[in-house]
């Protein structure tokens, strides 16, 4: 009986003294957004249409975009605020102002609502009134 009590006590100490596993660190949006994204659809206010010509790339803290073989923003700096609601990403327009954008990230799908104004930020993902909505999919590794 005494041996059984000592074994139970030793097992209890082992369980109590075992290291607590560290919480799995959740990747932040800056890391999750990194990479190349290709458009699936575009809505400029006239309805959603399939569009696979646009691309977006975030790499080394810089953002580039393009349409087909043409570049739009090339290596622009940007500000990211994933704690805002909705989440913000603002792109330097090279004149000291920022293109005000909101985004939603769901796995390998990025929904992006961009303002054509540097003074008005979209408050929801909705096209029209100077707001364009792009849906991107993460590009497959080649």
mmCIF file of N, CA and C in Angstrom:
data_model
loop_
_atom_site.group_PDB
_atom_site.id
_atom_site.type_symbol
_atom_site.label_atom_id
_atom_site.label_comp_id
_atom_site.label_asym_id
_atom_site.label_seq_id
_atom_site.Cartn_x
_atom_site.Cartn_y
_atom_site.Cartn_z
ATOM 1 N N UNK A 1 0.825 -1.183 0.000
ATOM 2 C CA UNK A 1 0.000 0.000 0.000
ATOM 3 C C UNK A 1 0.869 1.246 0.000
ATOM 4 N N UNK A 2 1.893 1.189 0.851
ATOM 5 C CA UNK A 2 2.801 2.332 0.953
ATOM 6 C C UNK A 2 3.473 2.600 -0.393
ATOM 7 N N UNK A 3 3.874 1.556 -1.106
ATOM 8 C CA UNK A 3 4.510 1.697 -2.408
ATOM 9 C C UNK A 3 3.545 2.326 -3.404
ATOM 10 N N UNK A 4 2.296 1.913 -3.372
ATOM 11 C CA UNK A 4 1.286 2.465 -4.292
ATOM 12 C C UNK A 4 1.092 3.955 -4.040
ATOM 13 N N UNK A 5 1.069 4.370 -2.796
ATOM 14 C CA UNK A 5 0.909 5.791 -2.448
ATOM 15 C C UNK A 5 2.114 6.577 -2.943
ATOM 16 N N UNK A 6 3.315 6.060 -2.763
ATOM 17 C CA UNK A 6 4.524 6.740 -3.218
ATOM 18 C C UNK A 6 4.556 6.862 -4.745
ATOM 19 N N UNK A 7 4.123 5.820 -5.458
ATOM 20 C CA UNK A 7 4.079 5.857 -6.915
ATOM 21 C C UNK A 7 3.073 6.912 -7.370
ATOM 22 N N UNK A 8 1.900 6.946 -6.768
ATOM 23 C CA UNK A 8 0.891 7.965 -7.126
ATOM 24 C C UNK A 8 1.421 9.360 -6.843
ATOM 25 N N UNK A 9 2.100 9.543 -5.710
ATOM 26 C CA UNK A 9 2.666 10.835 -5.365
ATOM 27 C C UNK A 9 3.727 11.238 -6.379
ATOM 28 N N UNK A 10 4.577 10.334 -6.780
ATOM 29 C CA UNK A 10 5.634 10.614 -7.758
ATOM 30 C C UNK A 10 5.027 10.977 -9.108
ATOM 31 N N UNK A 11 3.984 10.252 -9.514
ATOM 32 C CA UNK A 11 3.317 10.556 -10.781
ATOM 33 C C UNK A 11 2.662 11.936 -10.741
ATOM 34 N N UNK A 12 2.070 12.277 -9.609
ATOM 35 C CA UNK A 12 1.439 13.589 -9.445
ATOM 36 C C UNK A 12 2.491 14.686 -9.578
ATOM 37 N N UNK A 13 3.638 14.511 -8.962
ATOM 38 C CA UNK A 13 4.709 15.504 -9.060
ATOM 39 C C UNK A 13 5.193 15.643 -10.498
ATOM 40 N N UNK A 14 5.276 14.531 -11.206
ATOM 41 C CA UNK A 14 5.726 14.566 -12.596
ATOM 42 C C UNK A 14 4.762 15.364 -13.449
ATOM 43 N N UNK A 15 3.472 15.148 -13.255
ATOM 44 C CA UNK A 15 2.462 15.863 -14.038
ATOM 45 C C UNK A 15 2.473 17.343 -13.682
ATOM 46 N N UNK A 16 2.551 17.644 -12.393
ATOM 47 C CA UNK A 16 2.550 19.043 -11.952
ATOM 48 C C UNK A 16 3.814 19.749 -12.413
ATOM 49 N N UNK A 17 4.946 19.062 -12.375
ATOM 50 C CA UNK A 17 6.217 19.690 -12.701
ATOM 51 C C UNK A 17 6.495 19.745 -14.201
ATOM 52 N N UNK A 18 5.668 19.078 -14.991
ATOM 53 C CA UNK A 18 5.883 19.088 -16.440
ATOM 54 C C UNK A 18 5.744 20.516 -16.967
ATOM 55 N N UNK A 19 6.580 20.896 -17.922
ATOM 56 C CA UNK A 19 6.500 22.258 -18.445
ATOM 57 C C UNK A 19 5.173 22.498 -19.165
ATOM 58 N N UNK A 20 4.663 23.685 -18.987
ATOM 59 C CA UNK A 20 3.417 24.070 -19.644
ATOM 60 C C UNK A 20 3.748 24.411 -21.089
ATOM 61 N N UNK A 21 3.039 23.808 -22.058
ATOM 62 C CA UNK A 21 3.353 24.124 -23.450
ATOM 63 C C UNK A 21 3.069 25.590 -23.746
ATOM 64 N N UNK A 22 3.920 26.181 -24.549
ATOM 65 C CA UNK A 22 3.736 27.582 -24.927
ATOM 66 C C UNK A 22 2.564 27.687 -25.887
ATOM 67 N N UNK A 23 1.855 28.772 -25.778
ATOM 68 C CA UNK A 23 0.734 29.010 -26.694
ATOM 69 C C UNK A 23 1.278 29.132 -28.114
ATOM 70 N N UNK A 24 0.534 28.621 -29.038
ATOM 71 C CA UNK A 24 0.934 28.730 -30.433
ATOM 72 C C UNK A 24 0.822 30.197 -30.817
ATOM 73 N N UNK A 25 1.896 30.747 -31.311
ATOM 74 C CA UNK A 25 1.905 32.159 -31.681
ATOM 75 C C UNK A 25 1.153 32.351 -32.995
ATOM 76 N N UNK A 26 0.187 33.220 -32.961
ATOM 77 C CA UNK A 26 -0.607 33.509 -34.149
ATOM 78 C C UNK A 26 0.167 34.486 -35.025
ATOM 79 N N UNK A 27 0.247 34.178 -36.306
ATOM 80 C CA UNK A 27 0.960 35.053 -37.234
ATOM 81 C C UNK A 27 0.225 36.389 -37.332
ATOM 82 N N UNK A 28 0.984 37.470 -37.451
ATOM 83 C CA UNK A 28 0.344 38.771 -37.584
ATOM 84 C C UNK A 28 0.003 39.049 -39.046
ATOM 85 N N UNK A 29 -0.845 40.047 -39.272
ATOM 86 C CA UNK A 29 -1.309 40.327 -40.633
ATOM 87 C C UNK A 29 -0.161 40.695 -41.567
ATOM 88 N N UNK A 30 0.855 41.383 -41.067
ATOM 89 C CA UNK A 30 1.981 41.747 -41.936
ATOM 90 C C UNK A 30 2.623 40.489 -42.517
ATOM 91 N N UNK A 31 2.758 39.464 -41.712
ATOM 92 C CA UNK A 31 3.321 38.202 -42.187
ATOM 93 C C UNK A 31 2.351 37.482 -43.110
ATOM 94 N N UNK A 32 1.066 37.475 -42.743
ATOM 95 C CA UNK A 32 0.065 36.773 -43.538
ATOM 96 C C UNK A 32 -0.160 37.418 -44.904
ATOM 97 N N UNK A 33 0.032 38.727 -44.999
ATOM 98 C CA UNK A 33 -0.166 39.424 -46.270
ATOM 99 C C UNK A 33 1.028 39.301 -47.204
ATOM 100 N N UNK A 34 2.172 38.941 -46.656
ATOM 101 C CA UNK A 34 3.398 38.860 -47.441
ATOM 102 C C UNK A 34 3.241 37.859 -48.581
ATOM 103 N N UNK A 35 3.635 38.268 -49.772
ATOM 104 C CA UNK A 35 3.578 37.380 -50.927
ATOM 105 C C UNK A 35 2.846 38.010 -52.088
ATOM 106 N N UNK A 36 2.590 37.189 -53.090
ATOM 107 C CA UNK A 36 1.922 37.663 -54.309
ATOM 108 C C UNK A 36 0.462 37.225 -54.300
ATOM 109 N N UNK A 37 -0.417 38.138 -54.697
ATOM 110 C CA UNK A 37 -1.854 37.916 -54.756
ATOM 111 C C UNK A 37 -2.331 38.216 -56.169
ATOM 112 N N UNK A 38 -3.261 37.419 -56.671
ATOM 113 C CA UNK A 38 -3.797 37.622 -58.028
ATOM 114 C C UNK A 38 -5.305 37.841 -57.944
ATOM 115 N N UNK A 39 -5.790 38.785 -58.735
ATOM 116 C CA UNK A 39 -7.203 39.143 -58.657
ATOM 117 C C UNK A 39 -8.096 38.027 -59.180
ATOM 118 N N UNK A 40 -9.268 37.943 -58.563
ATOM 119 C CA UNK A 40 -10.311 37.011 -58.959
ATOM 120 C C UNK A 40 -11.495 37.811 -59.493
ATOM 121 N N UNK A 41 -11.772 38.934 -58.822
ATOM 122 C CA UNK A 41 -12.885 39.774 -59.257
ATOM 123 C C UNK A 41 -12.619 41.229 -58.900
ATOM 124 N N UNK A 42 -13.379 42.087 -59.574
ATOM 125 C CA UNK A 42 -13.277 43.528 -59.384
ATOM 126 C C UNK A 42 -14.679 44.105 -59.471
ATOM 127 N N UNK A 43 -14.986 45.029 -58.562
ATOM 128 C CA UNK A 43 -16.255 45.753 -58.599
ATOM 129 C C UNK A 43 -15.936 47.239 -58.468
ATOM 130 N N UNK A 44 -16.261 47.995 -59.490
ATOM 131 C CA UNK A 44 -16.033 49.445 -59.471
ATOM 132 C C UNK A 44 -17.329 50.211 -59.223
ATOM 133 N N UNK A 45 -18.382 49.470 -58.892
ATOM 134 C CA UNK A 45 -19.670 50.090 -58.633
ATOM 135 C C UNK A 45 -20.713 49.695 -59.642
ATOM 136 N N UNK A 46 -20.285 49.088 -60.724
ATOM 137 C CA UNK A 46 -21.216 48.657 -61.762
ATOM 138 C C UNK A 46 -21.526 47.178 -61.695
ATOM 139 N N UNK A 47 -21.137 46.529 -60.619
ATOM 140 C CA UNK A 47 -21.362 45.101 -60.461
ATOM 141 C C UNK A 47 -20.049 44.338 -60.473
ATOM 142 N N UNK A 48 -20.068 43.185 -59.850
ATOM 143 C CA UNK A 48 -18.865 42.348 -59.751
ATOM 144 C C UNK A 48 -18.614 41.679 -61.096
ATOM 145 N N UNK A 49 -17.365 41.715 -61.518
ATOM 146 C CA UNK A 49 -17.004 41.010 -62.747
ATOM 147 C C UNK A 49 -15.721 40.214 -62.494
ATOM 148 N N UNK A 50 -15.645 39.078 -63.143
ATOM 149 C CA UNK A 50 -14.423 38.281 -63.040
ATOM 150 C C UNK A 50 -13.285 39.087 -63.650
ATOM 151 N N UNK A 51 -12.182 39.119 -62.967
ATOM 152 C CA UNK A 51 -11.027 39.876 -63.451
ATOM 153 C C UNK A 51 -9.772 39.220 -62.919
ATOM 154 N N UNK A 52 -8.951 38.712 -63.807
ATOM 155 C CA UNK A 52 -7.722 38.041 -63.387
ATOM 156 C C UNK A 52 -6.484 38.790 -63.858
ATOM 157 N N UNK A 53 -6.636 40.065 -64.159
ATOM 158 C CA UNK A 53 -5.508 40.819 -64.708
ATOM 159 C C UNK A 53 -4.713 41.579 -63.650
ATOM 160 N N UNK A 54 -5.305 41.852 -62.496
ATOM 161 C CA UNK A 54 -4.624 42.633 -61.466
ATOM 162 C C UNK A 54 -3.801 41.733 -60.566
ATOM 163 N N UNK A 55 -2.736 42.271 -60.032
ATOM 164 C CA UNK A 55 -1.927 41.547 -59.059
ATOM 165 C C UNK A 55 -1.438 42.520 -57.990
ATOM 166 N N UNK A 56 -1.074 41.962 -56.863
ATOM 167 C CA UNK A 56 -0.602 42.710 -55.707
ATOM 168 C C UNK A 56 0.513 41.899 -55.079
ATOM 169 N N UNK A 57 1.593 42.574 -54.707
ATOM 170 C CA UNK A 57 2.689 41.863 -54.053
ATOM 171 C C UNK A 57 3.187 42.683 -52.873
ATOM 172 N N UNK A 58 3.297 42.011 -51.741
ATOM 173 C CA UNK A 58 3.857 42.628 -50.543
ATOM 174 C C UNK A 58 5.093 41.831 -50.186
ATOM 175 N N UNK A 59 6.216 42.545 -50.152
ATOM 176 C CA UNK A 59 7.494 41.872 -49.900
ATOM 177 C C UNK A 59 8.446 42.867 -49.254
ATOM 178 N N UNK A 60 9.102 42.426 -48.198
ATOM 179 C CA UNK A 60 10.104 43.242 -47.508
ATOM 180 C C UNK A 60 9.555 44.613 -47.116
ATOM 181 N N UNK A 61 8.304 44.655 -46.668
ATOM 182 C CA UNK A 61 7.723 45.913 -46.211
ATOM 183 C C UNK A 61 7.339 46.880 -47.315
ATOM 184 N N UNK A 62 7.331 46.414 -48.556
ATOM 185 C CA UNK A 62 6.959 47.258 -49.704
ATOM 186 C C UNK A 62 5.777 46.630 -50.424
ATOM 187 N N UNK A 63 4.987 47.468 -51.069
ATOM 188 C CA UNK A 63 3.802 47.017 -51.776
ATOM 189 C C UNK A 63 3.900 47.426 -53.238
ATOM 190 N N UNK A 64 3.630 46.479 -54.110
ATOM 191 C CA UNK A 64 3.601 46.738 -55.552
ATOM 192 C C UNK A 64 2.302 46.195 -56.108
ATOM 193 N N UNK A 65 1.782 46.855 -57.144
ATOM 194 C CA UNK A 65 0.582 46.379 -57.818
ATOM 195 C C UNK A 65 0.808 46.482 -59.318
ATOM 196 N N UNK A 66 -0.097 45.877 -60.053
ATOM 197 C CA UNK A 66 -0.039 45.995 -61.494
ATOM 198 C C UNK A 66 -1.265 45.385 -62.132
ATOM 199 N N UNK A 67 -1.349 45.613 -63.429
ATOM 200 C CA UNK A 67 -2.441 45.075 -64.218
ATOM 201 C C UNK A 67 -1.809 44.467 -65.460
ATOM 202 N N UNK A 68 -1.960 43.150 -65.606
ATOM 203 C CA UNK A 68 -1.289 42.484 -66.710
ATOM 204 C C UNK A 68 0.217 42.640 -66.541
ATOM 205 N N UNK A 69 0.891 43.110 -67.585
ATOM 206 C CA UNK A 69 2.337 43.318 -67.528
ATOM 207 C C UNK A 69 2.732 44.702 -67.055
ATOM 208 N N UNK A 70 1.748 45.578 -66.802
ATOM 209 C CA UNK A 70 2.053 46.958 -66.392
ATOM 210 C C UNK A 70 2.056 47.078 -64.877
ATOM 211 N N UNK A 71 3.009 47.854 -64.369
ATOM 212 C CA UNK A 71 3.064 48.090 -62.931
ATOM 213 C C UNK A 71 2.265 49.335 -62.594
ATOM 214 N N UNK A 72 1.641 49.280 -61.427
ATOM 215 C CA UNK A 72 0.943 50.433 -60.880
ATOM 216 C C UNK A 72 1.827 51.033 -59.810
ATOM 217 N N UNK A 73 1.522 50.698 -58.554
ATOM 218 C CA UNK A 73 2.389 51.105 -57.450
ATOM 219 C C UNK A 73 3.593 50.180 -57.488
ATOM 220 N N UNK A 74 4.764 50.748 -57.394
ATOM 221 C CA UNK A 74 5.974 49.931 -57.472
ATOM 222 C C UNK A 74 6.827 50.151 -56.241
ATOM 223 N N UNK A 75 6.839 49.187 -55.338
ATOM 224 C CA UNK A 75 7.676 49.260 -54.147
ATOM 225 C C UNK A 75 7.310 50.388 -53.211
ATOM 226 N N UNK A 76 6.018 50.639 -53.048
ATOM 227 C CA UNK A 76 5.558 51.727 -52.177
ATOM 228 C C UNK A 76 5.583 51.303 -50.710
ATOM 229 N N UNK A 77 5.840 52.261 -49.857
ATOM 230 C CA UNK A 77 5.702 51.997 -48.436
ATOM 231 C C UNK A 77 4.214 52.032 -48.100
ATOM 232 N N UNK A 78 3.871 51.410 -47.003
ATOM 233 C CA UNK A 78 2.478 51.387 -46.587
ATOM 234 C C UNK A 78 2.396 51.309 -45.069
ATOM 235 N N UNK A 79 1.237 51.705 -44.567
ATOM 236 C CA UNK A 79 0.946 51.614 -43.130
ATOM 237 C C UNK A 79 -0.150 50.571 -42.964
ATOM 238 N N UNK A 80 0.031 49.703 -42.000
ATOM 239 C CA UNK A 80 -0.911 48.630 -41.750
ATOM 240 C C UNK A 80 -1.488 48.813 -40.355
ATOM 241 N N UNK A 81 -2.811 48.746 -40.230
ATOM 242 C CA UNK A 81 -3.454 48.797 -38.917
ATOM 243 C C UNK A 81 -4.472 47.660 -38.831
ATOM 244 N N UNK A 82 -4.006 46.463 -38.438
ATOM 245 C CA UNK A 82 -4.892 45.314 -38.370
ATOM 246 C C UNK A 82 -5.828 45.350 -37.165
ATOM 247 N N UNK A 83 -5.613 46.289 -36.242
ATOM 248 C CA UNK A 83 -6.470 46.391 -35.068
ATOM 249 C C UNK A 83 -7.667 47.306 -35.300
ATOM 250 N N UNK A 84 -7.636 48.082 -36.380
ATOM 251 C CA UNK A 84 -8.766 48.950 -36.701
ATOM 252 C C UNK A 84 -9.930 48.084 -37.169
ATOM 253 N N UNK A 85 -11.110 48.634 -37.117
ATOM 254 C CA UNK A 85 -12.280 47.914 -37.612
ATOM 255 C C UNK A 85 -13.072 48.838 -38.530
ATOM 256 N N UNK A 86 -13.064 48.553 -39.842
ATOM 257 C CA UNK A 86 -12.363 47.469 -40.520
ATOM 258 C C UNK A 86 -10.849 47.718 -40.555
ATOM 259 N N UNK A 87 -10.101 46.675 -40.884
ATOM 260 C CA UNK A 87 -8.640 46.762 -40.925
ATOM 261 C C UNK A 87 -8.193 47.741 -42.005
ATOM 262 N N UNK A 88 -7.114 48.495 -41.716
ATOM 263 C CA UNK A 88 -6.624 49.516 -42.648
ATOM 264 C C UNK A 88 -5.278 49.127 -43.254
ATOM 265 N N UNK A 89 -5.101 49.480 -44.501
ATOM 266 C CA UNK A 89 -3.783 49.489 -45.128
ATOM 267 C C UNK A 89 -3.754 50.735 -46.002
ATOM 268 N N UNK A 90 -2.798 51.595 -45.734
ATOM 269 C CA UNK A 90 -2.692 52.868 -46.441
ATOM 270 C C UNK A 90 -1.394 52.899 -47.233
ATOM 271 N N UNK A 91 -1.512 53.253 -48.501
ATOM 272 C CA UNK A 91 -0.380 53.180 -49.421
ATOM 273 C C UNK A 91 0.125 54.586 -49.712
ATOM 274 N N UNK A 92 1.422 54.789 -49.575
ATOM 275 C CA UNK A 92 2.046 56.083 -49.862
ATOM 276 C C UNK A 92 1.830 56.431 -51.331
ATOM 277 N N UNK A 93 1.274 57.614 -51.593
ATOM 278 C CA UNK A 93 1.049 58.019 -52.991
ATOM 279 C C UNK A 93 2.205 58.861 -53.536
ATOM 280 N N UNK A 94 3.293 58.937 -52.789
ATOM 281 C CA UNK A 94 4.528 59.634 -53.153
ATOM 282 C C UNK A 94 4.406 61.165 -53.142
ATOM 283 N N UNK A 95 3.285 61.678 -52.632
ATOM 284 C CA UNK A 95 3.158 63.131 -52.521
ATOM 285 C C UNK A 95 2.964 63.542 -51.063
ATOM 286 N N UNK A 96 3.208 62.603 -50.155
ATOM 287 C CA UNK A 96 3.021 62.883 -48.745
ATOM 288 C C UNK A 96 1.635 62.507 -48.244
ATOM 289 N N UNK A 97 0.799 61.980 -49.125
ATOM 290 C CA UNK A 97 -0.536 61.540 -48.745
ATOM 291 C C UNK A 97 -0.615 60.029 -48.902
ATOM 292 N N UNK A 98 -1.710 59.458 -48.437
ATOM 293 C CA UNK A 98 -1.873 58.012 -48.491
ATOM 294 C C UNK A 98 -3.191 57.647 -49.152
ATOM 295 N N UNK A 99 -3.166 56.583 -49.936
ATOM 296 C CA UNK A 99 -4.371 56.024 -50.534
ATOM 297 C C UNK A 99 -5.001 55.169 -49.443
ATOM 298 N N UNK A 100 -6.221 55.528 -49.061
ATOM 299 C CA UNK A 100 -6.873 54.923 -47.900
ATOM 300 C C UNK A 100 -7.635 53.666 -48.315
ATOM 301 N N UNK A 101 -7.273 52.559 -47.707
ATOM 302 C CA UNK A 101 -7.784 51.256 -48.096
ATOM 303 C C UNK A 101 -8.181 50.463 -46.859
ATOM 304 N N UNK A 102 -9.205 49.632 -46.982
ATOM 305 C CA UNK A 102 -9.538 48.671 -45.940
ATOM 306 C C UNK A 102 -9.412 47.271 -46.531
ATOM 307 N N UNK A 103 -9.245 46.285 -45.655
ATOM 308 C CA UNK A 103 -9.089 44.930 -46.162
ATOM 309 C C UNK A 103 -9.672 43.910 -45.200
ATOM 310 N N UNK A 104 -9.967 42.747 -45.746
ATOM 311 C CA UNK A 104 -10.366 41.566 -44.973
ATOM 312 C C UNK A 104 -9.484 40.419 -45.448
ATOM 313 N N UNK A 105 -8.974 39.668 -44.519
ATOM 314 C CA UNK A 105 -8.106 38.539 -44.844
ATOM 315 C C UNK A 105 -8.743 37.278 -44.297
ATOM 316 N N UNK A 106 -8.996 36.329 -45.201
ATOM 317 C CA UNK A 106 -9.607 35.060 -44.816
ATOM 318 C C UNK A 106 -8.814 33.941 -45.487
ATOM 319 N N UNK A 107 -7.806 33.444 -44.772
ATOM 320 C CA UNK A 107 -6.950 32.400 -45.336
ATOM 321 C C UNK A 107 -6.205 32.917 -46.553
ATOM 322 N N UNK A 108 -6.438 32.299 -47.705
ATOM 323 C CA UNK A 108 -5.763 32.698 -48.939
ATOM 324 C C UNK A 108 -6.603 33.635 -49.793
ATOM 325 N N UNK A 109 -7.615 34.267 -49.178
ATOM 326 C CA UNK A 109 -8.442 35.248 -49.879
ATOM 327 C C UNK A 109 -8.289 36.608 -49.218
ATOM 328 N N UNK A 110 -7.971 37.601 -50.024
ATOM 329 C CA UNK A 110 -7.811 38.978 -49.570
ATOM 330 C C UNK A 110 -8.840 39.836 -50.295
ATOM 331 N N UNK A 111 -9.705 40.480 -49.525
ATOM 332 C CA UNK A 111 -10.678 41.410 -50.090
ATOM 333 C C UNK A 111 -10.210 42.804 -49.732
ATOM 334 N N UNK A 112 -10.161 43.667 -50.735
ATOM 335 C CA UNK A 112 -9.486 44.960 -50.643
ATOM 336 C C UNK A 112 -10.432 46.022 -51.172
ATOM 337 N N UNK A 113 -10.727 47.034 -50.390
ATOM 338 C CA UNK A 113 -11.574 48.142 -50.833
ATOM 339 C C UNK A 113 -10.742 49.414 -50.791
ATOM 340 N N UNK A 114 -10.506 49.947 -51.965
ATOM 341 C CA UNK A 114 -9.584 51.076 -52.138
ATOM 342 C C UNK A 114 -10.355 52.334 -52.518
ATOM 343 N N UNK A 115 -9.945 53.434 -51.931
ATOM 344 C CA UNK A 115 -10.545 54.725 -52.247
ATOM 345 C C UNK A 115 -9.712 55.411 -53.317
ATOM 346 N N UNK A 116 -10.375 56.095 -54.238
ATOM 347 C CA UNK A 116 -9.625 56.881 -55.219
ATOM 348 C C UNK A 116 -9.301 58.258 -54.651
ATOM 349 N N UNK A 117 -9.639 58.477 -53.396
ATOM 350 C CA UNK A 117 -9.399 59.741 -52.716
ATOM 351 C C UNK A 117 -8.361 59.524 -51.619
ATOM 352 N N UNK A 118 -7.594 60.538 -51.327
ATOM 353 C CA UNK A 118 -6.657 60.448 -50.209
ATOM 354 C C UNK A 118 -7.257 61.092 -48.959
ATOM 355 N N UNK A 119 -8.532 61.435 -49.013
ATOM 356 C CA UNK A 119 -9.174 62.075 -47.862
ATOM 357 C C UNK A 119 -10.352 61.285 -47.297
ATOM 358 N N UNK A 120 -10.840 60.283 -48.032
ATOM 359 C CA UNK A 120 -11.984 59.481 -47.579
ATOM 360 C C UNK A 120 -11.622 58.011 -47.534
ATOM 361 N N UNK A 121 -11.807 57.420 -46.371
ATOM 362 C CA UNK A 121 -11.558 55.981 -46.228
ATOM 363 C C UNK A 121 -12.893 55.253 -46.334
ATOM 364 N N UNK A 122 -12.921 54.113 -47.036
ATOM 365 C CA UNK A 122 -14.138 53.306 -47.024
ATOM 366 C C UNK A 122 -14.431 52.853 -45.584
ATOM 367 N N UNK A 123 -15.679 52.736 -45.243
ATOM 368 C CA UNK A 123 -16.057 52.251 -43.917
ATOM 369 C C UNK A 123 -16.593 50.826 -43.978
ATOM 370 N N UNK A 124 -16.841 50.352 -45.202
ATOM 371 C CA UNK A 124 -17.276 48.979 -45.423
ATOM 372 C C UNK A 124 -16.786 48.535 -46.792
ATOM 373 N N UNK A 125 -16.765 47.242 -47.001
ATOM 374 C CA UNK A 125 -16.341 46.712 -48.299
ATOM 375 C C UNK A 125 -17.528 46.810 -49.246
ATOM 376 N N UNK A 126 -17.589 47.932 -49.958
ATOM 377 C CA UNK A 126 -18.691 48.195 -50.869
ATOM 378 C C UNK A 126 -18.184 49.100 -51.989
ATOM 379 N N UNK A 127 -18.410 48.688 -53.220
ATOM 380 C CA UNK A 127 -17.939 49.450 -54.380
ATOM 381 C C UNK A 127 -18.896 50.600 -54.683
ATOM 382 N N UNK A 128 -18.376 51.566 -55.441
ATOM 383 C CA UNK A 128 -19.149 52.734 -55.846
ATOM 384 C C UNK A 128 -18.698 53.949 -55.066
ATOM 385 N N UNK A 129 -19.137 55.120 -55.508
ATOM 386 C CA UNK A 129 -18.805 56.367 -54.819
ATOM 387 C C UNK A 129 -17.297 56.495 -54.574
ATOM 388 N N UNK A 130 -16.512 56.268 -55.610
ATOM 389 C CA UNK A 130 -15.042 56.375 -55.581
ATOM 390 C C UNK A 130 -14.338 55.218 -54.878
ATOM 391 N N UNK A 131 -15.047 54.115 -54.612
ATOM 392 C CA UNK A 131 -14.448 52.955 -53.976
ATOM 393 C C UNK A 131 -14.484 51.769 -54.931
ATOM 394 N N UNK A 132 -13.356 51.066 -55.024
ATOM 395 C CA UNK A 132 -13.246 49.858 -55.841
ATOM 396 C C UNK A 132 -12.958 48.675 -54.929
ATOM 397 N N UNK A 133 -13.603 47.554 -55.208
ATOM 398 C CA UNK A 133 -13.403 46.349 -54.402
ATOM 399 C C UNK A 133 -12.733 45.286 -55.265
ATOM 400 N N UNK A 134 -11.596 44.814 -54.795
ATOM 401 C CA UNK A 134 -10.865 43.730 -55.442
ATOM 402 C C UNK A 134 -10.927 42.509 -54.531
ATOM 403 N N UNK A 135 -11.053 41.337 -55.125
ATOM 404 C CA UNK A 135 -10.886 40.093 -54.382
ATOM 405 C C UNK A 135 -9.674 39.400 -54.994
ATOM 406 N N UNK A 136 -8.707 39.100 -54.147
ATOM 407 C CA UNK A 136 -7.456 38.453 -54.560
ATOM 408 C C UNK A 136 -7.361 37.071 -53.935
ATOM 409 N N UNK A 137 -6.680 36.178 -54.615
ATOM 410 C CA UNK A 137 -6.293 34.867 -54.073
ATOM 411 C C UNK A 137 -4.783 34.832 -54.023
ATOM 412 N N UNK A 138 -4.270 34.194 -52.961
ATOM 413 C CA UNK A 138 -2.815 34.047 -52.862
ATOM 414 C C UNK A 138 -2.338 33.261 -54.077
ATOM 415 N N UNK A 139 -1.280 33.748 -54.720
ATOM 416 C CA UNK A 139 -0.734 33.076 -55.907
ATOM 417 C C UNK A 139 -0.118 31.752 -55.500
ATOM 418 N N UNK A 140 -0.317 30.766 -56.319
ATOM 419 C CA UNK A 140 0.273 29.447 -56.079
ATOM 420 C C UNK A 140 1.770 29.514 -56.352
ATOM 421 N N UNK A 141 2.545 28.848 -55.522
ATOM 422 C CA UNK A 141 3.997 28.799 -55.741
ATOM 423 C C UNK A 141 4.282 28.067 -57.039
ATOM 424 N N UNK A 142 5.233 28.603 -57.800
ATOM 425 C CA UNK A 142 5.568 27.992 -59.101
ATOM 426 C C UNK A 142 6.788 27.145 -59.003
#
